[in-house]
mmCIF file of C-alpha atoms and ligand atoms in Angstrom:
data_model
loop_
_atom_site.group_PDB
_atom_site.id
_atom_site.type_symbol
_atom_site.label_atom_id
_atom_site.label_comp_id
_atom_site.label_asym_id
_atom_site.label_seq_id
_atom_site.Cartn_x
_atom_site.Cartn_y
_atom_site.Cartn_z
ATOM 1 C CA MET A 251 -1.960 -51.012 37.565
ATOM 2 C CA TRP A 252 -5.080 -50.056 36.829
ATOM 3 C CA ARG A 253 -8.465 -51.577 36.144
ATOM 4 C CA SER A 254 -12.318 -50.898 34.929
ATOM 5 C CA GLY A 255 -13.135 -47.579 37.345
ATOM 6 C CA ASP A 256 -9.803 -45.913 36.779
ATOM 7 C CA GLU A 257 -9.254 -43.176 34.466
ATOM 8 C CA LEU A 258 -5.970 -42.781 31.957
ATOM 9 C CA VAL A 259 -4.718 -39.343 32.263
ATOM 10 C CA ARG A 260 -5.256 -36.654 29.611
ATOM 11 C CA LEU A 261 -2.906 -34.158 29.016
ATOM 12 C CA GLY A 262 -3.128 -31.482 26.465
ATOM 13 C CA HIS A 263 -0.518 -31.464 23.281
ATOM 14 C CA ASP A 264 0.477 -27.856 23.918
ATOM 15 C CA GLU A 265 0.735 -28.737 27.807
ATOM 16 C CA VAL A 266 3.026 -31.639 27.045
ATOM 17 C CA LEU A 267 5.287 -29.539 24.812
ATOM 18 C CA VAL A 268 5.312 -25.975 26.486
ATOM 19 C CA ASP A 269 8.006 -26.732 29.176
ATOM 20 C CA ASP A 270 10.098 -29.510 31.043
ATOM 21 C CA ALA A 271 7.283 -29.713 33.584
ATOM 22 C CA GLY A 272 4.594 -30.532 31.089
ATOM 23 C CA ARG A 273 6.972 -33.302 29.522
ATOM 24 C CA LEU A 274 7.765 -34.537 33.055
ATOM 25 C CA ARG A 275 4.162 -35.043 33.390
ATOM 26 C CA PHE A 276 3.774 -36.825 30.247
ATOM 27 C CA PHE A 277 6.673 -39.428 30.473
ATOM 28 C CA ASP A 278 5.809 -39.892 33.995
ATOM 29 C CA ALA A 279 2.277 -41.015 33.236
ATOM 30 C CA PHE A 280 3.423 -43.105 30.656
ATOM 31 C CA GLN A 281 5.805 -44.776 32.907
ATOM 32 C CA ARG A 282 3.507 -45.326 36.100
ATOM 33 C CA ASP A 283 0.547 -46.466 33.815
ATOM 34 C CA GLY A 284 1.710 -47.260 30.354
ATOM 35 C CA ALA A 285 -1.054 -45.548 28.720
ATOM 36 C CA LEU A 286 -2.074 -42.010 28.317
ATOM 37 C CA VAL A 287 -4.090 -39.532 25.927
ATOM 38 C CA VAL A 288 -2.913 -36.501 24.590
ATOM 39 C CA THR A 289 -5.913 -34.356 23.598
ATOM 40 C CA GLY A 290 -5.943 -31.355 21.237
ATOM 41 C CA SER A 291 -3.094 -32.458 18.731
ATOM 42 C CA PRO A 292 -3.026 -30.982 15.391
ATOM 43 C CA THR A 293 -4.829 -33.353 12.569
ATOM 44 C CA ALA A 294 -3.120 -32.744 9.623
ATOM 45 C CA PRO A 295 -1.571 -36.313 8.522
ATOM 46 C CA GLY A 296 1.836 -36.936 9.687
ATOM 47 C CA SER A 297 1.542 -34.480 12.691
ATOM 48 C CA VAL A 298 2.081 -37.552 15.308
ATOM 49 C CA LEU A 299 5.689 -37.546 13.697
ATOM 50 C CA THR A 300 6.387 -33.764 14.604
ATOM 51 C CA PHE A 301 5.163 -34.603 18.120
ATOM 52 C CA MET A 302 7.561 -37.313 18.691
ATOM 53 C CA ASP A 303 10.572 -35.121 17.388
ATOM 54 C CA ALA A 304 9.445 -32.764 19.993
ATOM 55 C CA ILE A 305 9.520 -35.121 22.641
ATOM 56 C CA GLY A 306 13.077 -36.587 21.413
ATOM 57 C CA VAL A 307 11.451 -40.068 20.793
ATOM 58 C CA ALA A 308 12.649 -42.001 17.434
ATOM 59 C CA VAL A 309 10.071 -43.638 15.361
ATOM 60 C CA ARG A 310 10.448 -47.212 14.659
ATOM 61 C CA GLU A 311 10.197 -48.087 10.680
ATOM 62 C CA LEU A 312 8.698 -51.402 9.974
ATOM 63 C CA ALA A 313 7.768 -53.075 6.514
ATOM 64 C CA ILE A 314 4.658 -50.732 6.405
ATOM 65 C CA GLY A 315 6.911 -47.650 6.733
ATOM 66 C CA LYS A 316 6.936 -45.464 9.591
ATOM 67 C CA ILE A 317 3.437 -44.648 9.507
ATOM 68 C CA PHE A 318 0.616 -47.305 9.588
ATOM 69 C CA ASP A 319 -2.887 -45.710 7.975
ATOM 70 C CA VAL A 320 -6.273 -46.891 9.358
ATOM 71 C CA ARG A 321 -9.584 -46.404 8.038
ATOM 72 C CA VAL A 322 -12.057 -48.581 6.241
ATOM 73 C CA ASP A 323 -10.173 -49.904 3.438
ATOM 74 C CA PRO A 324 -11.528 -53.450 1.387
ATOM 75 C CA ALA A 325 -7.568 -54.046 0.371
ATOM 76 C CA GLY A 326 -6.503 -53.709 3.778
ATOM 77 C CA PHE A 327 -4.493 -56.980 5.066
ATOM 78 C CA ASN A 328 -5.422 -56.894 8.782
ATOM 79 C CA VAL A 329 -8.827 -56.556 10.562
ATOM 80 C CA ALA A 330 -8.073 -52.833 11.642
ATOM 81 C CA TYR A 331 -9.051 -51.981 8.187
ATOM 82 C CA THR A 332 -12.733 -53.015 8.259
ATOM 83 C CA ALA A 333 -15.540 -51.417 10.393
ATOM 84 C CA GLU A 334 -15.585 -54.740 12.688
ATOM 85 C CA GLU A 335 -14.887 -54.853 16.360
ATOM 86 C CA VAL A 336 -11.305 -55.395 17.077
ATOM 87 C CA PRO A 337 -10.601 -57.491 20.347
ATOM 88 C CA PRO A 338 -7.956 -56.652 22.872
ATOM 89 C CA HIS A 339 -4.623 -56.961 21.566
ATOM 90 C CA ASN A 340 -0.990 -55.588 21.273
ATOM 91 C CA ASP A 341 0.692 -54.808 17.668
ATOM 92 C CA PHE A 342 3.176 -56.785 15.893
ATOM 93 C CA ALA A 343 3.322 -59.586 18.186
ATOM 94 C CA ASN A 344 4.506 -61.592 15.160
ATOM 95 C CA TYR A 345 7.960 -59.856 15.751
ATOM 96 C CA THR A 346 10.565 -61.675 18.212
ATOM 97 C CA ASP A 347 11.072 -57.954 19.317
ATOM 98 C CA PRO A 348 7.830 -56.313 19.093
ATOM 99 C CA PRO A 349 7.907 -52.234 19.494
ATOM 100 C CA SER A 350 7.384 -51.376 23.116
ATOM 101 C CA GLY A 351 5.273 -48.291 22.422
ATOM 102 C CA GLN A 352 2.690 -47.351 20.245
ATOM 103 C CA VAL A 353 0.942 -44.265 19.508
ATOM 104 C CA LEU A 354 -2.680 -44.153 17.784
ATOM 105 C CA ALA A 355 -3.400 -40.911 16.766
ATOM 106 C CA MET A 356 -6.997 -39.913 15.717
ATOM 107 C CA LEU A 357 -7.336 -37.541 12.975
ATOM 108 C CA VAL A 358 -10.899 -37.945 12.089
ATOM 109 C CA ASN A 359 -13.608 -39.510 13.839
ATOM 110 C CA GLU A 360 -17.012 -38.988 12.627
ATOM 111 C CA ALA A 361 -18.317 -42.592 12.485
ATOM 112 C CA HIS A 362 -20.866 -43.969 14.944
ATOM 113 C CA GLY A 363 -19.505 -46.602 17.537
ATOM 114 C CA GLY A 364 -15.793 -47.533 17.573
ATOM 115 C CA ARG A 365 -15.086 -46.804 20.964
ATOM 116 C CA SER A 366 -11.471 -47.621 22.306
ATOM 117 C CA THR A 367 -10.676 -50.063 24.820
ATOM 118 C CA VAL A 368 -7.609 -50.653 26.735
ATOM 119 C CA VAL A 369 -6.660 -53.427 29.336
ATOM 120 C CA ASP A 370 -3.430 -53.302 32.055
ATOM 121 C CA GLY A 371 -2.039 -56.920 30.850
ATOM 122 C CA TRP A 372 0.443 -56.630 33.470
ATOM 123 C CA SER A 373 -2.508 -56.152 36.089
ATOM 124 C CA VAL A 374 -4.651 -59.103 34.468
ATOM 125 C CA LEU A 375 -1.224 -61.439 34.835
ATOM 126 C CA HIS A 376 -1.022 -60.534 38.394
ATOM 127 C CA ASP A 377 -4.535 -61.951 38.897
ATOM 128 C CA LEU A 378 -4.041 -65.082 36.859
ATOM 129 C CA ASP A 379 -0.868 -65.706 38.783
ATOM 130 C CA ARG A 380 -2.631 -65.453 42.318
ATOM 131 C CA HIS A 381 -5.692 -67.800 41.167
ATOM 132 C CA ASP A 382 -3.699 -70.600 38.627
ATOM 133 C CA PRO A 383 0.024 -70.039 39.067
ATOM 134 C CA SER A 384 0.176 -73.462 36.433
ATOM 135 C CA ALA A 385 -1.303 -71.210 33.859
ATOM 136 C CA ILE A 386 1.145 -68.862 34.085
ATOM 137 C CA ASP A 387 3.898 -71.169 33.956
ATOM 138 C CA VAL A 388 2.624 -72.909 30.614
ATOM 139 C CA LEU A 389 2.385 -69.736 28.828
ATOM 140 C CA SER A 390 5.706 -68.819 29.898
ATOM 141 C CA ARG A 391 6.982 -72.006 28.443
ATOM 142 C CA VAL A 392 5.377 -72.879 25.291
ATOM 143 C CA GLN A 393 6.058 -70.866 21.978
ATOM 144 C CA VAL A 394 3.336 -70.598 19.610
ATOM 145 C CA GLY A 395 3.728 -68.923 16.164
ATOM 146 C CA PHE A 396 2.683 -65.105 15.392
ATOM 147 C CA ARG A 397 2.465 -64.175 11.376
ATOM 148 C CA GLN A 398 0.759 -60.993 9.709
ATOM 149 C CA TYR A 399 1.233 -60.766 6.005
ATOM 150 C CA SER A 400 0.043 -58.432 3.332
ATOM 151 C CA ALA A 401 0.685 -58.666 -0.446
ATOM 152 C CA THR A 402 3.978 -57.149 -0.265
ATOM 153 C CA ALA A 403 5.306 -58.091 3.099
ATOM 154 C CA ASP A 404 5.339 -60.929 5.490
ATOM 155 C CA ALA A 405 6.565 -61.678 9.015
ATOM 156 C CA PHE A 406 6.449 -64.359 11.329
ATOM 157 C CA SER A 407 7.863 -65.365 14.765
ATOM 158 C CA ARG A 408 7.306 -67.986 17.517
ATOM 159 C CA ALA A 409 7.263 -66.773 21.257
ATOM 160 C CA VAL A 410 5.892 -67.256 24.374
ATOM 161 C CA LEU A 411 2.843 -65.175 25.777
ATOM 162 C CA VAL A 412 4.136 -64.251 28.879
ATOM 163 C CA GLU A 413 7.858 -63.080 29.923
ATOM 164 C CA ARG A 414 9.138 -62.230 33.371
ATOM 165 C CA ASP A 415 12.519 -60.893 34.254
ATOM 166 C CA PRO A 416 14.417 -62.657 36.635
ATOM 167 C CA GLU A 417 13.265 -60.965 39.587
ATOM 168 C CA GLY A 418 9.828 -62.471 38.450
ATOM 169 C CA ARG A 419 8.162 -59.261 37.244
ATOM 170 C CA PHE A 420 5.918 -59.128 34.111
ATOM 171 C CA THR A 421 7.722 -57.363 31.269
ATOM 172 C CA HIS A 422 5.724 -58.535 28.504
ATOM 173 C CA LEU A 423 2.508 -59.671 27.434
ATOM 174 C CA ARG A 424 2.124 -61.034 23.755
ATOM 175 C CA PHE A 425 -1.399 -61.096 22.820
ATOM 176 C CA SER A 426 -3.070 -61.056 19.657
ATOM 177 C CA ASN A 427 -5.994 -63.636 18.188
ATOM 178 C CA GLN A 428 -5.681 -61.716 14.706
ATOM 179 C CA LEU A 429 -1.860 -62.976 14.467
ATOM 180 C CA MET A 430 -1.701 -66.196 16.686
ATOM 181 C CA GLN A 431 -1.393 -69.279 14.963
ATOM 182 C CA PRO A 432 -2.529 -72.833 16.317
ATOM 183 C CA LEU A 433 -0.341 -74.944 18.218
ATOM 184 C CA PRO A 434 0.470 -78.416 16.183
ATOM 185 C CA PHE A 435 -2.258 -80.918 17.363
ATOM 186 C CA ASP A 436 0.418 -83.335 18.634
ATOM 187 C CA HIS A 437 1.844 -80.531 20.962
ATOM 188 C CA PRO A 438 2.508 -82.188 24.225
ATOM 189 C CA ASP A 439 1.364 -78.880 26.114
ATOM 190 C CA LEU A 440 -1.955 -78.841 23.817
ATOM 191 C CA ALA A 441 -4.429 -79.259 26.733
ATOM 192 C CA ALA A 442 -2.666 -77.338 29.643
ATOM 193 C CA TRP A 443 -1.832 -74.518 27.185
ATOM 194 C CA TYR A 444 -5.144 -74.131 25.593
ATOM 195 C CA ARG A 445 -6.807 -74.378 29.168
ATOM 196 C CA ALA A 446 -4.179 -71.389 30.406
ATOM 197 C CA TYR A 447 -5.198 -69.386 27.107
ATOM 198 C CA ARG A 448 -8.848 -69.722 27.519
ATOM 199 C CA LEU A 449 -8.408 -68.603 31.218
ATOM 200 C CA LEU A 450 -6.231 -65.607 29.988
ATOM 201 C CA GLY A 451 -8.222 -64.489 26.942
ATOM 202 C CA ALA A 452 -11.469 -64.503 29.426
ATOM 203 C CA ALA A 453 -9.684 -62.135 31.911
ATOM 204 C CA VAL A 454 -8.629 -60.022 29.152
ATOM 205 C CA CYS A 455 -12.048 -59.619 27.511
ATOM 206 C CA ASP A 456 -13.897 -59.240 30.889
ATOM 207 C CA SER A 457 -15.061 -55.466 30.999
ATOM 208 C CA ALA A 458 -13.924 -55.780 34.697
ATOM 209 C CA ASN A 459 -10.391 -55.126 33.243
ATOM 210 C CA GLN A 460 -11.352 -53.166 30.896
ATOM 211 C CA VAL A 461 -10.918 -48.754 30.313
ATOM 212 C CA SER A 462 -13.060 -47.400 27.651
ATOM 213 C CA PHE A 463 -13.162 -43.929 25.784
ATOM 214 C CA ARG A 464 -13.970 -42.618 22.737
ATOM 215 C CA LEU A 465 -10.611 -41.159 20.711
ATOM 216 C CA GLN A 466 -11.920 -37.678 19.486
ATOM 217 C CA ALA A 467 -10.295 -36.075 16.139
ATOM 218 C CA GLY A 468 -7.154 -34.637 17.594
ATOM 219 C CA ASP A 469 -6.746 -37.657 20.512
ATOM 220 C CA MET A 470 -3.419 -39.360 20.817
ATOM 221 C CA LEU A 471 -3.507 -42.616 22.650
ATOM 222 C CA PHE A 472 -0.029 -43.653 23.871
ATOM 223 C CA VAL A 473 0.282 -47.329 25.183
ATOM 224 C CA ASN A 474 3.483 -49.540 26.498
ATOM 225 C CA ASN A 475 2.877 -51.991 23.616
ATOM 226 C CA HIS A 476 4.625 -55.060 25.975
ATOM 227 C CA ARG A 477 1.908 -54.268 28.896
ATOM 228 C CA VAL A 478 -1.200 -52.843 27.494
ATOM 229 C CA LEU A 479 -3.657 -54.310 25.086
ATOM 230 C CA HIS A 480 -5.734 -52.112 22.912
ATOM 231 C CA ALA A 481 -8.984 -52.717 21.588
ATOM 232 C CA ARG A 482 -11.853 -50.969 19.316
ATOM 233 C CA GLU A 483 -15.549 -51.728 19.314
ATOM 234 C CA ALA A 484 -17.442 -52.144 16.018
ATOM 235 C CA PHE A 485 -18.382 -48.801 14.027
ATOM 236 C CA THR A 486 -20.922 -47.800 11.587
ATOM 237 C CA PRO A 487 -18.779 -46.670 8.564
ATOM 238 C CA ASP A 488 -21.453 -43.281 8.248
ATOM 239 C CA GLY A 489 -18.750 -40.858 8.386
ATOM 240 C CA PRO A 490 -14.863 -40.701 7.739
ATOM 241 C CA ARG A 491 -12.722 -42.222 10.569
ATOM 242 C CA HIS A 492 -9.090 -41.771 10.182
ATOM 243 C CA LEU A 493 -5.963 -43.061 12.786
ATOM 244 C CA GLN A 494 -2.241 -43.149 12.355
ATOM 245 C CA ASP A 495 -0.165 -45.379 14.296
ATOM 246 C CA VAL A 496 3.269 -45.025 14.706
ATOM 247 C CA TYR A 497 5.369 -47.052 16.881
ATOM 248 C CA PHE A 498 8.704 -46.477 19.225
ATOM 249 C CA ASP A 499 10.738 -48.067 21.930
ATOM 250 C CA ALA A 500 9.494 -47.512 25.272
ATOM 251 C CA ASP A 501 12.945 -47.102 26.910
ATOM 252 C CA GLU A 502 13.553 -43.602 25.168
ATOM 253 C CA MET A 503 10.389 -42.747 27.326
ATOM 254 C CA THR A 504 12.197 -44.234 30.355
ATOM 255 C CA GLY A 505 15.165 -42.246 29.696
ATOM 256 C CA ASN A 506 13.619 -39.022 29.094
ATOM 257 C CA LEU A 507 11.980 -39.323 32.399
ATOM 258 C CA ALA A 508 15.504 -39.999 34.261
ATOM 259 C CA ARG A 509 16.679 -36.847 32.514
ATOM 260 C CA LEU A 510 13.701 -34.464 33.561
ATOM 261 C CA THR A 511 13.812 -36.085 37.222
ATOM 262 C CA GLY A 512 17.510 -35.820 37.408
ATOM 263 C CA GLU A 513 18.203 -39.566 38.148
ATOM 264 C CA ALA A 514 19.857 -39.921 34.895
ATOM 265 C CA LYS A 515 22.406 -37.235 35.677
ATOM 266 C CA ASN A 516 23.520 -38.634 39.143
ATOM 267 C CA ALA A 517 23.207 -42.121 38.791
ATOM 268 C CA MET A 518 25.510 -44.243 36.943
ATOM 269 C CA VAL A 519 22.983 -47.150 36.763
ATOM 270 C CA LEU A 520 19.026 -46.233 36.514
ATOM 271 C CA SER A 521 16.702 -48.856 38.738
HETATM 272 O O1 AKG B 644 -9.226 -48.517 15.117
HETATM 273 C C1 AKG B 644 -8.718 -48.522 16.134
HETATM 274 O O2 AKG B 644 -9.265 -47.831 16.615
HETATM 275 C C2 AKG B 644 -7.715 -49.581 16.253
HETATM 276 C C3 AKG B 644 -7.067 -50.377 15.438
HETATM 277 C C4 AKG B 644 -6.126 -50.876 16.058
HETATM 278 O O3 AKG B 644 -5.785 -52.056 16.354
HETATM 279 C C5 AKG B 644 -4.750 -50.275 15.724
HETATM 280 O O4 AKG B 644 -4.488 -49.293 15.305
HETATM 281 O O5 AKG B 644 -3.244 -50.898 15.938
HETATM 282 FE FE1 FE2 B 645 -3.701 -52.865 16.744
#
């Protein structure tokens, strides 16, 4: 788990693809940290799909298609299409099963501002659990609605913000102020839930939990979308900025890592 002061692993695009040792470094960093940056990637639109194909990880198709083009667009249906700040969130909280992996591939970044931030959600949840377990309890119990829609597509789901596995390990933080709907005013847990949500929101927005950097053209930020939140500072649209997002299932990263380490060959059951 990581916090402010730590840095994401950065690996060169060609270094990852050249041999198994490069791929191993890539899958290992993703598994351990839930985030890393691949630098020096081709910047032709769609190149991220070629990279995903080369590492053997399938891309998830959503209502928007396989690639989500992010640039200033007054017709856009999400705050990402403006030059405004986008606070920490994970994408597609409005799906019952949001994709567990996301790539943010920067093709052009000639605008001033717009630095990127990532937050280790599991680290934040550990801290909150230590200081206020009742907050984690209510966030794990109460379902809230999430919705994202455009002129042509709409998806809604109701879900808890915090999920754990049967051994108590955090497996999913769902956090999106863009997509979350209010709790009904007569909900029995209204006060306790909003108290907990404000504590969680304050921790997510605390710079002590944030790692920030600038995504340059050719940088691809990989995140585990069930663990790591991403954010963008506001920018001045004084030059072009174009990002392509694609989504995948992080289990395929885990499986590829196990193949490369030999664990998949030797064991019937992966830990
Ligand atoms: O513009 C950015 O840097 C990120 C926007 C965002 O949240 C996304 O593309 O998912
Ligand atoms: Fe996003």
